[in-house]
PDB file of C-alpha atoms in Angstrom:
ATOM      1  CA  UNK A 141     -48.423  13.890 -39.558  1.00  0.00           C
ATOM      2  CA  UNK A 142     -46.033  12.805 -36.772  1.00  0.00           C
ATOM      3  CA  UNK A 143     -42.565  11.239 -37.580  1.00  0.00           C
ATOM      4  CA  UNK A 144     -41.280   8.721 -35.187  1.00  0.00           C
ATOM      5  CA  UNK A 145     -37.448   7.805 -35.427  1.00  0.00           C
ATOM      6  CA  UNK A 146     -34.918   6.426 -33.508  1.00  0.00           C
ATOM      7  CA  UNK A 147     -31.503   4.505 -34.213  1.00  0.00           C
ATOM      8  CA  UNK A 148     -33.253   1.209 -33.578  1.00  0.00           C
ATOM      9  CA  UNK A 149     -35.947  -0.052 -36.108  1.00  0.00           C
ATOM     10  CA  UNK A 150     -37.550  -2.527 -33.485  1.00  0.00           C
ATOM     11  CA  UNK A 151     -37.737   0.292 -31.021  1.00  0.00           C
ATOM     12  CA  UNK A 152     -39.495   2.479 -33.907  1.00  0.00           C
ATOM     13  CA  UNK A 153     -42.055  -0.016 -34.473  1.00  0.00           C
ATOM     14  CA  UNK A 154     -42.881  -0.712 -30.654  1.00  0.00           C
ATOM     15  CA  UNK A 155     -43.398   3.245 -30.588  1.00  0.00           C
ATOM     16  CA  UNK A 156     -45.233   3.181 -33.544  1.00  0.00           C
ATOM     17  CA  UNK A 157     -47.650   0.734 -32.065  1.00  0.00           C
ATOM     18  CA  UNK A 158     -48.113   2.645 -29.198  1.00  0.00           C
ATOM     19  CA  UNK A 159     -48.581   5.781 -30.065  1.00  0.00           C
ATOM     20  CA  UNK A 160     -51.215   4.802 -32.898  1.00  0.00           C
ATOM     21  CA  UNK A 161     -52.868   3.152 -29.904  1.00  0.00           C
ATOM     22  CA  UNK A 162     -52.963   6.136 -27.478  1.00  0.00           C
ATOM     23  CA  UNK A 163     -53.705   8.525 -30.100  1.00  0.00           C
ATOM     24  CA  UNK A 164     -55.715   6.748 -33.259  1.00  0.00           C
ATOM     25  CA  UNK A 165     -56.744  10.448 -34.284  1.00  0.00           C
ATOM     26  CA  UNK A 166     -53.249  11.114 -35.732  1.00  0.00           C
ATOM     27  CA  UNK A 167     -51.302   9.767 -38.460  1.00  0.00           C
ATOM     28  CA  UNK A 168     -47.731   8.070 -37.228  1.00  0.00           C
ATOM     29  CA  UNK A 169     -45.278   7.430 -39.700  1.00  0.00           C
ATOM     30  CA  UNK A 170     -41.419   6.194 -39.572  1.00  0.00           C
ATOM     31  CA  UNK A 171     -38.923   7.177 -41.999  1.00  0.00           C
ATOM     32  CA  UNK A 172     -39.455   4.161 -44.493  1.00  0.00           C
ATOM     33  CA  UNK A 173     -43.426   5.459 -44.631  1.00  0.00           C
ATOM     34  CA  UNK A 174     -42.522   8.993 -45.434  1.00  0.00           C
ATOM     35  CA  UNK A 175     -42.720  10.296 -48.660  1.00  0.00           C
ATOM     36  CA  UNK A 176     -43.559  13.938 -47.918  1.00  0.00           C
ATOM     37  CA  UNK A 177     -41.439  15.905 -45.413  1.00  0.00           C
ATOM     38  CA  UNK A 178     -43.220  18.906 -45.924  1.00  0.00           C
ATOM     39  CA  UNK A 179     -46.158  17.019 -44.233  1.00  0.00           C
ATOM     40  CA  UNK A 180     -44.723  16.435 -40.916  1.00  0.00           C
ATOM     41  CA  UNK A 181     -46.038  18.752 -37.975  1.00  0.00           C
ATOM     42  CA  UNK A 182     -44.480  16.717 -35.169  1.00  0.00           C
ATOM     43  CA  UNK A 183     -41.211  14.790 -34.679  1.00  0.00           C
ATOM     44  CA  UNK A 184     -40.650  12.431 -31.838  1.00  0.00           C
ATOM     45  CA  UNK A 185     -37.080  11.069 -31.734  1.00  0.00           C
ATOM     46  CA  UNK A 186     -33.628   9.929 -29.990  1.00  0.00           C
ATOM     47  CA  UNK A 187     -30.836  10.229 -31.758  1.00  0.00           C
ATOM     48  CA  UNK A 188     -31.803  12.099 -35.294  1.00  0.00           C
ATOM     49  CA  UNK A 189     -29.320  11.710 -38.213  1.00  0.00           C
ATOM     50  CA  UNK A 190     -27.936  14.674 -39.856  1.00  0.00           C
ATOM     51  CA  UNK A 191     -30.228  16.265 -42.144  1.00  0.00           C
ATOM     52  CA  UNK A 192     -33.559  14.564 -40.742  1.00  0.00           C
ATOM     53  CA  UNK A 193     -35.399  17.940 -40.385  1.00  0.00           C
ATOM     54  CA  UNK A 194     -34.311  19.108 -43.776  1.00  0.00           C
ATOM     55  CA  UNK A 195     -37.959  19.936 -45.669  1.00  0.00           C
ATOM     56  CA  UNK A 196     -40.081  19.939 -42.884  1.00  0.00           C
ATOM     57  CA  UNK A 197     -41.562  23.306 -43.348  1.00  0.00           C
ATOM     58  CA  UNK A 198     -44.534  22.764 -41.256  1.00  0.00           C
ATOM     59  CA  UNK A 199     -42.824  21.025 -38.629  1.00  0.00           C
ATOM     60  CA  UNK A 200     -44.522  22.510 -35.043  1.00  0.00           C
ATOM     61  CA  UNK A 201     -42.127  20.867 -32.769  1.00  0.00           C
ATOM     62  CA  UNK A 202     -40.056  17.971 -31.650  1.00  0.00           C
ATOM     63  CA  UNK A 203     -40.562  15.714 -28.743  1.00  0.00           C
ATOM     64  CA  UNK A 204     -37.333  14.248 -27.590  1.00  0.00           C
ATOM     65  CA  UNK A 205     -37.186  10.661 -26.197  1.00  0.00           C
ATOM     66  CA  UNK A 206     -35.072  11.682 -23.131  1.00  0.00           C
ATOM     67  CA  UNK A 207     -33.954  14.267 -20.810  1.00  0.00           C
ATOM     68  CA  UNK A 208     -31.003  15.466 -22.614  1.00  0.00           C
ATOM     69  CA  UNK A 209     -31.416  17.818 -25.663  1.00  0.00           C
ATOM     70  CA  UNK A 210     -27.969  19.165 -25.933  1.00  0.00           C
ATOM     71  CA  UNK A 211     -27.783  17.848 -29.413  1.00  0.00           C
ATOM     72  CA  UNK A 212     -30.816  18.696 -30.956  1.00  0.00           C
ATOM     73  CA  UNK A 213     -29.676  22.463 -29.602  1.00  0.00           C
ATOM     74  CA  UNK A 214     -26.451  21.934 -31.756  1.00  0.00           C
ATOM     75  CA  UNK A 215     -28.223  21.146 -34.964  1.00  0.00           C
ATOM     76  CA  UNK A 216     -28.244  22.970 -38.297  1.00  0.00           C
ATOM     77  CA  UNK A 217     -31.106  21.597 -39.829  1.00  0.00           C
ATOM     78  CA  UNK A 218     -33.588  22.538 -36.866  1.00  0.00           C
ATOM     79  CA  UNK A 219     -34.907  26.241 -37.058  1.00  0.00           C
ATOM     80  CA  UNK A 220     -34.608  27.979 -33.923  1.00  0.00           C
ATOM     81  CA  UNK A 221     -38.152  28.860 -33.692  1.00  0.00           C
ATOM     82  CA  UNK A 222     -39.206  25.422 -33.804  1.00  0.00           C
ATOM     83  CA  UNK A 223     -40.328  24.038 -30.208  1.00  0.00           C
ATOM     84  CA  UNK A 224     -38.160  21.430 -28.429  1.00  0.00           C
ATOM     85  CA  UNK A 225     -40.013  19.093 -25.610  1.00  0.00           C
ATOM     86  CA  UNK A 226     -38.015  17.074 -23.449  1.00  0.00           C
ATOM     87  CA  UNK A 227     -39.417  14.468 -21.248  1.00  0.00           C
ATOM     88  CA  UNK A 228     -39.673  15.657 -17.321  1.00  0.00           C
ATOM     89  CA  UNK A 229     -39.331  11.888 -16.274  1.00  0.00           C
ATOM     90  CA  UNK A 230     -40.459   9.109 -18.632  1.00  0.00           C
ATOM     91  CA  UNK A 231     -39.690   6.560 -15.569  1.00  0.00           C
ATOM     92  CA  UNK A 232     -36.158   7.831 -15.444  1.00  0.00           C
ATOM     93  CA  UNK A 233     -35.872   9.497 -12.337  1.00  0.00           C
ATOM     94  CA  UNK A 234     -36.303   6.195 -10.120  1.00  0.00           C
ATOM     95  CA  UNK A 235     -33.904   4.537 -12.031  1.00  0.00           C
ATOM     96  CA  UNK A 236     -31.131   7.480 -11.419  1.00  0.00           C
ATOM     97  CA  UNK A 237     -32.133   7.309  -7.859  1.00  0.00           C
ATOM     98  CA  UNK A 238     -31.188   3.283  -7.895  1.00  0.00           C
ATOM     99  CA  UNK A 239     -28.039   3.975  -9.833  1.00  0.00           C
ATOM    100  CA  UNK A 240     -26.785   6.687  -7.319  1.00  0.00           C
ATOM    101  CA  UNK A 241     -28.059   4.657  -4.648  1.00  0.00           C
ATOM    102  CA  UNK A 242     -25.587   1.839  -5.696  1.00  0.00           C
ATOM    103  CA  UNK A 243     -22.786   3.871  -5.952  1.00  0.00           C
ATOM    104  CA  UNK A 244     -23.207   5.812  -2.602  1.00  0.00           C
ATOM    105  CA  UNK A 245     -23.911   2.846  -0.590  1.00  0.00           C
ATOM    106  CA  UNK A 246     -21.244   0.891  -1.910  1.00  0.00           C
ATOM    107  CA  UNK A 247     -18.860   3.701  -0.995  1.00  0.00           C
ATOM    108  CA  UNK A 248     -20.444   3.993   2.408  1.00  0.00           C
ATOM    109  CA  UNK A 249     -19.903  -0.002   2.957  1.00  0.00           C
ATOM    110  CA  UNK A 250     -16.173   0.181   1.499  1.00  0.00           C
ATOM    111  CA  UNK A 251     -17.441  -2.284  -1.329  1.00  0.00           C
ATOM    112  CA  UNK A 252     -15.013  -0.512  -3.699  1.00  0.00           C
ATOM    113  CA  UNK A 253     -12.030  -1.201  -1.367  1.00  0.00           C
ATOM    114  CA  UNK A 254     -13.263  -4.741  -0.987  1.00  0.00           C
ATOM    115  CA  UNK A 255     -13.184  -5.470  -4.856  1.00  0.00           C
ATOM    116  CA  UNK A 256      -9.504  -4.112  -4.915  1.00  0.00           C
ATOM    117  CA  UNK A 257      -8.705  -6.123  -1.811  1.00  0.00           C
ATOM    118  CA  UNK A 258     -10.460  -9.344  -3.583  1.00  0.00           C
ATOM    119  CA  UNK A 259      -8.032  -9.067  -6.258  1.00  0.00           C
ATOM    120  CA  UNK A 260      -5.128  -8.561  -4.388  1.00  0.00           C
ATOM    121  CA  UNK A 261      -6.192 -11.621  -2.387  1.00  0.00           C
ATOM    122  CA  UNK A 262      -6.560  -9.626   0.700  1.00  0.00           C
ATOM    123  CA  UNK A 263      -8.883 -10.452   3.724  1.00  0.00           C
ATOM    124  CA  UNK A 264      -8.927  -7.344   5.957  1.00  0.00           C
ATOM    125  CA  UNK A 265     -12.307  -5.953   7.583  1.00  0.00           C
ATOM    126  CA  UNK A 266     -12.741  -2.197   7.394  1.00  0.00           C
ATOM    127  CA  UNK A 267     -14.433  -0.129  10.436  1.00  0.00           C
ATOM    128  CA  UNK A 268     -18.371   0.200   9.596  1.00  0.00           C
ATOM    129  CA  UNK A 269     -19.844   3.511   8.801  1.00  0.00           C
ATOM    130  CA  UNK A 270     -22.962   4.805   9.101  1.00  0.00           C
ATOM    131  CA  UNK A 271     -25.144   7.113   6.462  1.00  0.00           C
ATOM    132  CA  UNK A 272     -24.812  10.015   8.271  1.00  0.00           C
ATOM    133  CA  UNK A 273     -21.204  10.319   8.250  1.00  0.00           C
ATOM    134  CA  UNK A 274     -20.932  10.547   4.328  1.00  0.00           C
ATOM    135  CA  UNK A 275     -21.831  13.870   2.896  1.00  0.00           C
ATOM    136  CA  UNK A 276     -23.278  13.867  -0.471  1.00  0.00           C
ATOM    137  CA  UNK A 277     -23.225  16.695  -2.737  1.00  0.00           C
ATOM    138  CA  UNK A 278     -25.640  16.333  -5.859  1.00  0.00           C
ATOM    139  CA  UNK A 279     -24.943  18.833  -8.607  1.00  0.00           C
ATOM    140  CA  UNK A 280     -28.601  19.570 -10.758  1.00  0.00           C
ATOM    141  CA  UNK A 281     -31.613  19.910  -8.816  1.00  0.00           C
ATOM    142  CA  UNK A 282     -34.054  19.908 -11.693  1.00  0.00           C
ATOM    143  CA  UNK A 283     -36.813  16.847 -12.050  1.00  0.00           C
ATOM    144  CA  UNK A 284     -34.438  13.959 -11.958  1.00  0.00           C
ATOM    145  CA  UNK A 285     -31.724  15.419  -9.235  1.00  0.00           C
ATOM    146  CA  UNK A 286     -34.007  16.989  -6.667  1.00  0.00           C
ATOM    147  CA  UNK A 287     -35.588  13.127  -6.787  1.00  0.00           C
ATOM    148  CA  UNK A 288     -32.206  11.749  -6.215  1.00  0.00           C
ATOM    149  CA  UNK A 289     -31.336  14.289  -3.411  1.00  0.00           C
ATOM    150  CA  UNK A 290     -34.741  13.725  -1.488  1.00  0.00           C
ATOM    151  CA  UNK A 291     -33.971   9.997  -1.761  1.00  0.00           C
ATOM    152  CA  UNK A 292     -30.643  10.145  -0.289  1.00  0.00           C
ATOM    153  CA  UNK A 293     -31.332  12.358   2.345  1.00  0.00           C
ATOM    154  CA  UNK A 294     -34.269   9.769   3.511  1.00  0.00           C
ATOM    155  CA  UNK A 295     -31.731   7.171   3.305  1.00  0.00           C
ATOM    156  CA  UNK A 296     -29.803   9.064   6.254  1.00  0.00           C
ATOM    157  CA  UNK A 297     -26.876  10.438   4.153  1.00  0.00           C
ATOM    158  CA  UNK A 298     -25.971  14.303   4.922  1.00  0.00           C
ATOM    159  CA  UNK A 299     -27.110  15.726   1.485  1.00  0.00           C
ATOM    160  CA  UNK A 300     -26.262  19.546   0.042  1.00  0.00           C
ATOM    161  CA  UNK A 301     -27.392  20.283  -3.691  1.00  0.00           C
ATOM    162  CA  UNK A 302     -26.051  22.817  -6.047  1.00  0.00           C
ATOM    163  CA  UNK A 303     -27.652  24.333  -9.234  1.00  0.00           C
ATOM    164  CA  UNK A 304     -26.726  27.427 -11.473  1.00  0.00           C
ATOM    165  CA  UNK A 305     -30.028  29.224 -10.042  1.00  0.00           C
ATOM    166  CA  UNK A 306     -31.455  29.231  -6.722  1.00  0.00           C
ATOM    167  CA  UNK A 307     -33.654  26.062  -5.989  1.00  0.00           C
ATOM    168  CA  UNK A 308     -35.474  25.012  -2.635  1.00  0.00           C
ATOM    169  CA  UNK A 309     -35.761  21.383  -1.442  1.00  0.00           C
ATOM    170  CA  UNK A 310     -37.290  20.892   1.927  1.00  0.00           C
ATOM    171  CA  UNK A 311     -34.884  19.297   4.657  1.00  0.00           C
ATOM    172  CA  UNK A 312     -31.917  19.752   1.986  1.00  0.00           C
ATOM    173  CA  UNK A 313     -29.124  22.642   2.017  1.00  0.00           C
ATOM    174  CA  UNK A 314     -29.283  24.080  -1.511  1.00  0.00           C
ATOM    175  CA  UNK A 315     -26.415  26.204  -2.674  1.00  0.00           C
ATOM    176  CA  UNK A 316     -26.414  28.006  -6.511  1.00  0.00           C
ATOM    177  CA  UNK A 317     -23.663  29.957  -8.079  1.00  0.00           C
ATOM    178  CA  UNK A 318     -19.761  29.781  -7.945  1.00  0.00           C
ATOM    179  CA  UNK A 319     -19.149  30.329  -4.427  1.00  0.00           C
ATOM    180  CA  UNK A 320     -22.276  27.619  -3.689  1.00  0.00           C
ATOM    181  CA  UNK A 321     -20.053  25.024  -6.118  1.00  0.00           C
ATOM    182  CA  UNK A 322     -17.002  25.710  -4.242  1.00  0.00           C
ATOM    183  CA  UNK A 323     -19.080  24.979  -0.736  1.00  0.00           C
ATOM    184  CA  UNK A 324     -20.515  21.727  -1.999  1.00  0.00           C
ATOM    185  CA  UNK A 325     -17.504  20.320  -3.520  1.00  0.00           C
ATOM    186  CA  UNK A 326     -15.411  21.098  -0.290  1.00  0.00           C
ATOM    187  CA  UNK A 327     -17.916  19.151   1.653  1.00  0.00           C
ATOM    188  CA  UNK A 328     -19.089  16.434  -0.318  1.00  0.00           C
ATOM    189  CA  UNK A 329     -17.505  12.485   0.330  1.00  0.00           C
ATOM    190  CA  UNK A 330     -19.620  11.744  -2.461  1.00  0.00           C
ATOM    191  CA  UNK A 331     -19.966  14.176  -5.423  1.00  0.00           C
ATOM    192  CA  UNK A 332     -23.016  13.018  -7.456  1.00  0.00           C
ATOM    193  CA  UNK A 333     -23.385  15.267 -10.939  1.00  0.00           C
ATOM    194  CA  UNK A 334     -26.572  15.024 -13.030  1.00  0.00           C
ATOM    195  CA  UNK A 335     -26.298  18.050 -14.686  1.00  0.00           C
ATOM    196  CA  UNK A 336     -27.508  18.884 -18.320  1.00  0.00           C
ATOM    197  CA  UNK A 337     -25.167  19.672 -20.929  1.00  0.00           C
ATOM    198  CA  UNK A 338     -25.181  23.534 -21.316  1.00  0.00           C
ATOM    199  CA  UNK A 339     -22.782  25.953 -22.422  1.00  0.00           C
ATOM    200  CA  UNK A 340     -22.317  27.009 -18.638  1.00  0.00           C
ATOM    201  CA  UNK A 341     -21.797  23.423 -17.322  1.00  0.00           C
ATOM    202  CA  UNK A 342     -19.323  21.891 -19.982  1.00  0.00           C
ATOM    203  CA  UNK A 343     -16.118  21.575 -18.310  1.00  0.00           C
ATOM    204  CA  UNK A 344     -17.531  22.568 -14.818  1.00  0.00           C
ATOM    205  CA  UNK A 345     -15.673  19.803 -13.212  1.00  0.00           C
ATOM    206  CA  UNK A 346     -12.037  20.600 -14.389  1.00  0.00           C
ATOM    207  CA  UNK A 347      -8.855  19.639 -12.344  1.00  0.00           C
ATOM    208  CA  UNK A 348      -8.771  22.549 -10.296  1.00  0.00           C
ATOM    209  CA  UNK A 349     -12.445  22.198  -9.256  1.00  0.00           C
ATOM    210  CA  UNK A 350     -12.262  18.295  -8.844  1.00  0.00           C
ATOM    211  CA  UNK A 351      -8.979  18.950  -6.381  1.00  0.00           C
ATOM    212  CA  UNK A 352     -11.437  20.797  -3.827  1.00  0.00           C
ATOM    213  CA  UNK A 353     -13.133  17.210  -3.135  1.00  0.00           C
ATOM    214  CA  UNK A 354     -11.825  16.112   0.497  1.00  0.00           C
ATOM    215  CA  UNK A 355      -9.037  13.079   0.269  1.00  0.00           C
ATOM    216  CA  UNK A 356     -10.758   9.895  -0.550  1.00  0.00           C
ATOM    217  CA  UNK A 357     -14.066  11.030  -1.876  1.00  0.00           C
ATOM    218  CA  UNK A 358     -16.065   9.387  -5.007  1.00  0.00           C
ATOM    219  CA  UNK A 359     -17.279  10.960  -7.880  1.00  0.00           C
ATOM    220  CA  UNK A 360     -20.565   9.752  -9.524  1.00  0.00           C
ATOM    221  CA  UNK A 361     -21.501  11.098 -12.961  1.00  0.00           C
ATOM    222  CA  UNK A 362     -24.613  10.186 -14.538  1.00  0.00           C
ATOM    223  CA  UNK A 363     -25.461  13.276 -16.103  1.00  0.00           C
ATOM    224  CA  UNK A 364     -23.390  14.241 -19.152  1.00  0.00           C
ATOM    225  CA  UNK A 365     -20.075  13.180 -20.116  1.00  0.00           C
ATOM    226  CA  UNK A 366     -18.814  16.771 -21.229  1.00  0.00           C
ATOM    227  CA  UNK A 367     -18.983  17.965 -17.692  1.00  0.00           C
ATOM    228  CA  UNK A 368     -16.217  15.818 -16.454  1.00  0.00           C
ATOM    229  CA  UNK A 369     -12.386  16.127 -17.143  1.00  0.00           C
ATOM    230  CA  UNK A 370     -11.677  12.528 -17.403  1.00  0.00           C
ATOM    231  CA  UNK A 371      -7.729  13.296 -17.570  1.00  0.00           C
ATOM    232  CA  UNK A 372      -8.200  14.729 -14.135  1.00  0.00           C
ATOM    233  CA  UNK A 373     -10.187  11.970 -12.618  1.00  0.00           C
ATOM    234  CA  UNK A 374      -7.608   9.918 -13.416  1.00  0.00           C
ATOM    235  CA  UNK A 375      -4.693  11.905 -12.219  1.00  0.00           C
ATOM    236  CA  UNK A 376      -6.596  12.472  -8.971  1.00  0.00           C
ATOM    237  CA  UNK A 377      -7.112   8.634  -8.841  1.00  0.00           C
ATOM    238  CA  UNK A 378      -3.568   7.913  -9.139  1.00  0.00           C
ATOM    239  CA  UNK A 379      -2.635  10.541  -6.617  1.00  0.00           C
ATOM    240  CA  UNK A 380      -5.273   9.065  -4.065  1.00  0.00           C
ATOM    241  CA  UNK A 381      -7.324  12.537  -3.827  1.00  0.00           C
ATOM    242  CA  UNK A 382      -9.980  10.433  -5.494  1.00  0.00           C
ATOM    243  CA  UNK A 383     -10.843   7.179  -3.941  1.00  0.00           C
ATOM    244  CA  UNK A 384     -13.188   5.811  -6.520  1.00  0.00           C
ATOM    245  CA  UNK A 385     -15.252   6.626  -9.546  1.00  0.00           C
ATOM    246  CA  UNK A 386     -18.535   5.594 -11.161  1.00  0.00           C
ATOM    247  CA  UNK A 387     -18.855   6.914 -14.688  1.00  0.00           C
ATOM    248  CA  UNK A 388     -21.869   6.236 -16.620  1.00  0.00           C
ATOM    249  CA  UNK A 389     -21.429   8.995 -19.516  1.00  0.00           C
ATOM    250  CA  UNK A 390     -18.688  10.212 -21.510  1.00  0.00           C
ATOM    251  CA  UNK A 391     -17.511  12.914 -24.015  1.00  0.00           C
ATOM    252  CA  UNK A 392     -17.027  10.333 -26.614  1.00  0.00           C
ATOM    253  CA  UNK A 393     -19.175   7.224 -26.413  1.00  0.00           C
ATOM    254  CA  UNK A 394     -18.479   4.252 -26.492  1.00  0.00           C
ATOM    255  CA  UNK A 395     -15.698   5.062 -24.436  1.00  0.00           C
ATOM    256  CA  UNK A 396     -12.775   4.407 -26.855  1.00  0.00           C
ATOM    257  CA  UNK A 397     -11.198   0.433 -25.799  1.00  0.00           C
ATOM    258  CA  UNK A 398      -7.837   2.170 -25.070  1.00  0.00           C
ATOM    259  CA  UNK A 399      -9.116   4.562 -22.664  1.00  0.00           C
ATOM    260  CA  UNK A 400      -7.101   3.640 -19.579  1.00  0.00           C
ATOM    261  CA  UNK A 401      -9.963   4.411 -17.341  1.00  0.00           C
ATOM    262  CA  UNK A 402     -11.344   0.939 -18.441  1.00  0.00           C
ATOM    263  CA  UNK A 403      -8.730  -0.716 -16.478  1.00  0.00           C
ATOM    264  CA  UNK A 404      -8.422   1.269 -13.745  1.00  0.00           C
ATOM    265  CA  UNK A 405      -9.195  -0.903 -10.495  1.00  0.00           C
ATOM    266  CA  UNK A 406     -10.915   2.331  -8.340  1.00  0.00           C
ATOM    267  CA  UNK A 407     -13.465   2.883 -11.565  1.00  0.00           C
ATOM    268  CA  UNK A 408     -16.679   1.541 -12.352  1.00  0.00           C
ATOM    269  CA  UNK A 409     -17.967   2.282 -15.932  1.00  0.00           C
ATOM    270  CA  UNK A 410     -21.547   1.857 -17.270  1.00  0.00           C
ATOM    271  CA  UNK A 411     -22.786   2.110 -20.850  1.00  0.00           C
ATOM    272  CA  UNK A 412     -24.993   5.090 -20.684  1.00  0.00           C
ATOM    273  CA  UNK A 413     -27.727   3.022 -18.609  1.00  0.00           C
ATOM    274  CA  UNK A 414     -28.037   5.025 -15.311  1.00  0.00           C
ATOM    275  CA  UNK A 415     -31.714   5.971 -16.472  1.00  0.00           C
ATOM    276  CA  UNK A 416     -33.304   4.829 -19.709  1.00  0.00           C
ATOM    277  CA  UNK A 417     -36.516   6.025 -21.145  1.00  0.00           C
ATOM    278  CA  UNK A 418     -39.395   3.675 -20.160  1.00  0.00           C
ATOM    279  CA  UNK A 419     -41.468   3.380 -23.552  1.00  0.00           C
ATOM    280  CA  UNK A 420     -44.860   3.183 -21.945  1.00  0.00           C
ATOM    281  CA  UNK A 421     -44.077   6.259 -19.567  1.00  0.00           C
ATOM    282  CA  UNK A 422     -42.614   8.304 -22.458  1.00  0.00           C
ATOM    283  CA  UNK A 423     -45.515   7.344 -24.782  1.00  0.00           C
ATOM    284  CA  UNK A 424     -47.926   8.831 -21.972  1.00  0.00           C
ATOM    285  CA  UNK A 425     -46.231  11.769 -21.466  1.00  0.00           C
ATOM    286  CA  UNK A 426     -45.677  12.862 -25.271  1.00  0.00           C
ATOM    287  CA  UNK A 427     -49.203  11.957 -26.033  1.00  0.00           C
ATOM    288  CA  UNK A 428     -50.671  13.924 -22.822  1.00  0.00           C
ATOM    289  CA  UNK A 429     -48.375  16.989 -24.396  1.00  0.00           C
ATOM    290  CA  UNK A 430     -50.128  16.365 -28.028  1.00  0.00           C
ATOM    291  CA  UNK A 431     -53.440  16.513 -26.435  1.00  0.00           C
ATOM    292  CA  UNK A 432     -52.471  19.920 -24.938  1.00  0.00           C
ATOM    293  CA  UNK A 433     -51.445  21.142 -28.010  1.00  0.00           C
ATOM    294  CA  UNK A 434     -54.654  20.182 -29.852  1.00  0.00           C
ATOM    295  CA  UNK A 435     -56.401  22.020 -26.996  1.00  0.00           C
ATOM    296  CA  UNK A 436     -54.408  25.292 -27.228  1.00  0.00           C
ATOM    297  CA  UNK A 437     -52.864  24.509 -24.006  1.00  0.00           C
ATOM    298  CA  UNK A 438     -48.840  24.701 -23.253  1.00  0.00           C
ATOM    299  CA  UNK A 439     -47.272  21.251 -23.388  1.00  0.00           C
ATOM    300  CA  UNK A 440     -44.796  20.539 -20.156  1.00  0.00           C
ATOM    301  CA  UNK A 441     -41.268  20.110 -20.823  1.00  0.00           C
ATOM    302  CA  UNK A 442     -40.473  22.979 -22.928  1.00  0.00           C
ATOM    303  CA  UNK A 443     -36.976  23.686 -23.700  1.00  0.00           C
ATOM    304  CA  UNK A 444     -35.585  26.985 -22.894  1.00  0.00           C
ATOM    305  CA  UNK A 445     -32.814  27.292 -25.665  1.00  0.00           C
ATOM    306  CA  UNK A 446     -30.741  29.708 -23.855  1.00  0.00           C
ATOM    307  CA  UNK A 447     -30.325  27.868 -20.904  1.00  0.00           C
ATOM    308  CA  UNK A 448     -30.073  24.493 -22.624  1.00  0.00           C
ATOM    309  CA  UNK A 449     -32.555  22.562 -20.889  1.00  0.00           C
TER     310      UNK A 449
END
């Protein structure tokens, strides 16, 4: 038996229909139809409630309806030996490319400044800037971050990338390790973060590291909220060291209504929508993995718990 759960009942119903069509040989259920947790072999989920996995003595694996698995790794009701599989894309990479392109292009064309001028009733043209003069640093060069870096390079921006371990991307200068991170920070007019949340990345972009960015830089965070020190961002915006920020993820979501970044004129806030799982894409990928398991093959997207992704 395979259990499907998300916080939205309509979403669960839609997934049930799609999975039953894709894999008619399997039995799928939701929480309402589950009477014996011990019969569950696989769980397909996003945002599982506390205690969801209690009693699932035959659980063979968990499929996450998204790329970020940090919350699954922090649970006390999911045994360490149970494999976790994440979506490698699920239609998210193209959305992430679009989200980041929006921010980088807005920075290049001074749109953030023009919005503030509009509020102040100021009519002032700024000198044009070509993509080749904008240096973009991409933190995170995995399945999604790699596509973001390649797309920006194809747009003509001067792109460098950073990851914890060494990566190679054709035509893009890639760095890794602490020294490499300092290099990317020092040379990024726009810093794009698409890193996962791991013990090594939490709090990575603190006040000291953010201060390495060139004066007038922009930060785009579409990775995880605990990577970025929001107080440091606010302070650097106020001092003018940062020109703008585009933030999609936060340590606490929703971002509390009283938080000052909501009202900061140089900040664009979006509600964790940079890359949303596309249902059909996710069903196809997870169905293919379930077929691999049935054939005795290794599924794609298996999470290495010690790495956090």
